[in-house]
Amino acid sequence: MELEALKQLLSSLDINPDEIKDERYAKAFRILFSIIEQQNEEIEFLKAENQKLRDEINLLKGEKAKPKIRGSKKNEDISSEKERRNRKLP
């Protein structure tokens, strides 16, 4: 789970440590939220590093690395649906 998705999930829980009357529980929630965010950042970093190392291993074995797929820049409609509708059968 990416950091932004995690932050949104945690905020959707609607738990505000500042509104918790027992200071021990409030402090515990702050610490737990902080730990979760730190661990998620580390997981994302390790995933990227792991993929980089896999690509390097594949290159050393003579294989290709995982391709970097970029999104298309244009969102042109390439469908021929309109042409099919306009054709009339003889």
JSON list of C-alpha atoms in Angstrom, two decimals, residues 83-90:
[
{"chain": "A", "resi": 83, "resn": "GLU", "atom": "CA", "xyz": [-17.42, 3.72, -38.80]},
{"chain": "A", "resi": 84, "resn": "ARG", "atom": "CA", "xyz": [-19.20, 0.41, -38.27]},
{"chain": "A", "resi": 85, "resn": "ARG", "atom": "CA", "xyz": [-22.42, 2.16, -37.32]},
{"chain": "A", "resi": 86, "resn": "ASN", "atom": "CA", "xyz": [-22.27, 4.43, -40.38]},
{"chain": "A", "resi": 87, "resn": "ARG", "atom": "CA", "xyz": [-21.83, 1.53, -42.81]},
{"chain": "A", "resi": 88, "resn": "LYS", "atom": "CA", "xyz": [-25.01, 0.35, -44.41]},
{"chain": "A", "resi": 89, "resn": "LEU", "atom": "CA", "xyz": [-25.52, -3.19, -45.46]},
{"chain": "A", "resi": 90, "resn": "PRO", "atom": "CA", "xyz": [-26.50, -3.58, -49.18]}
]
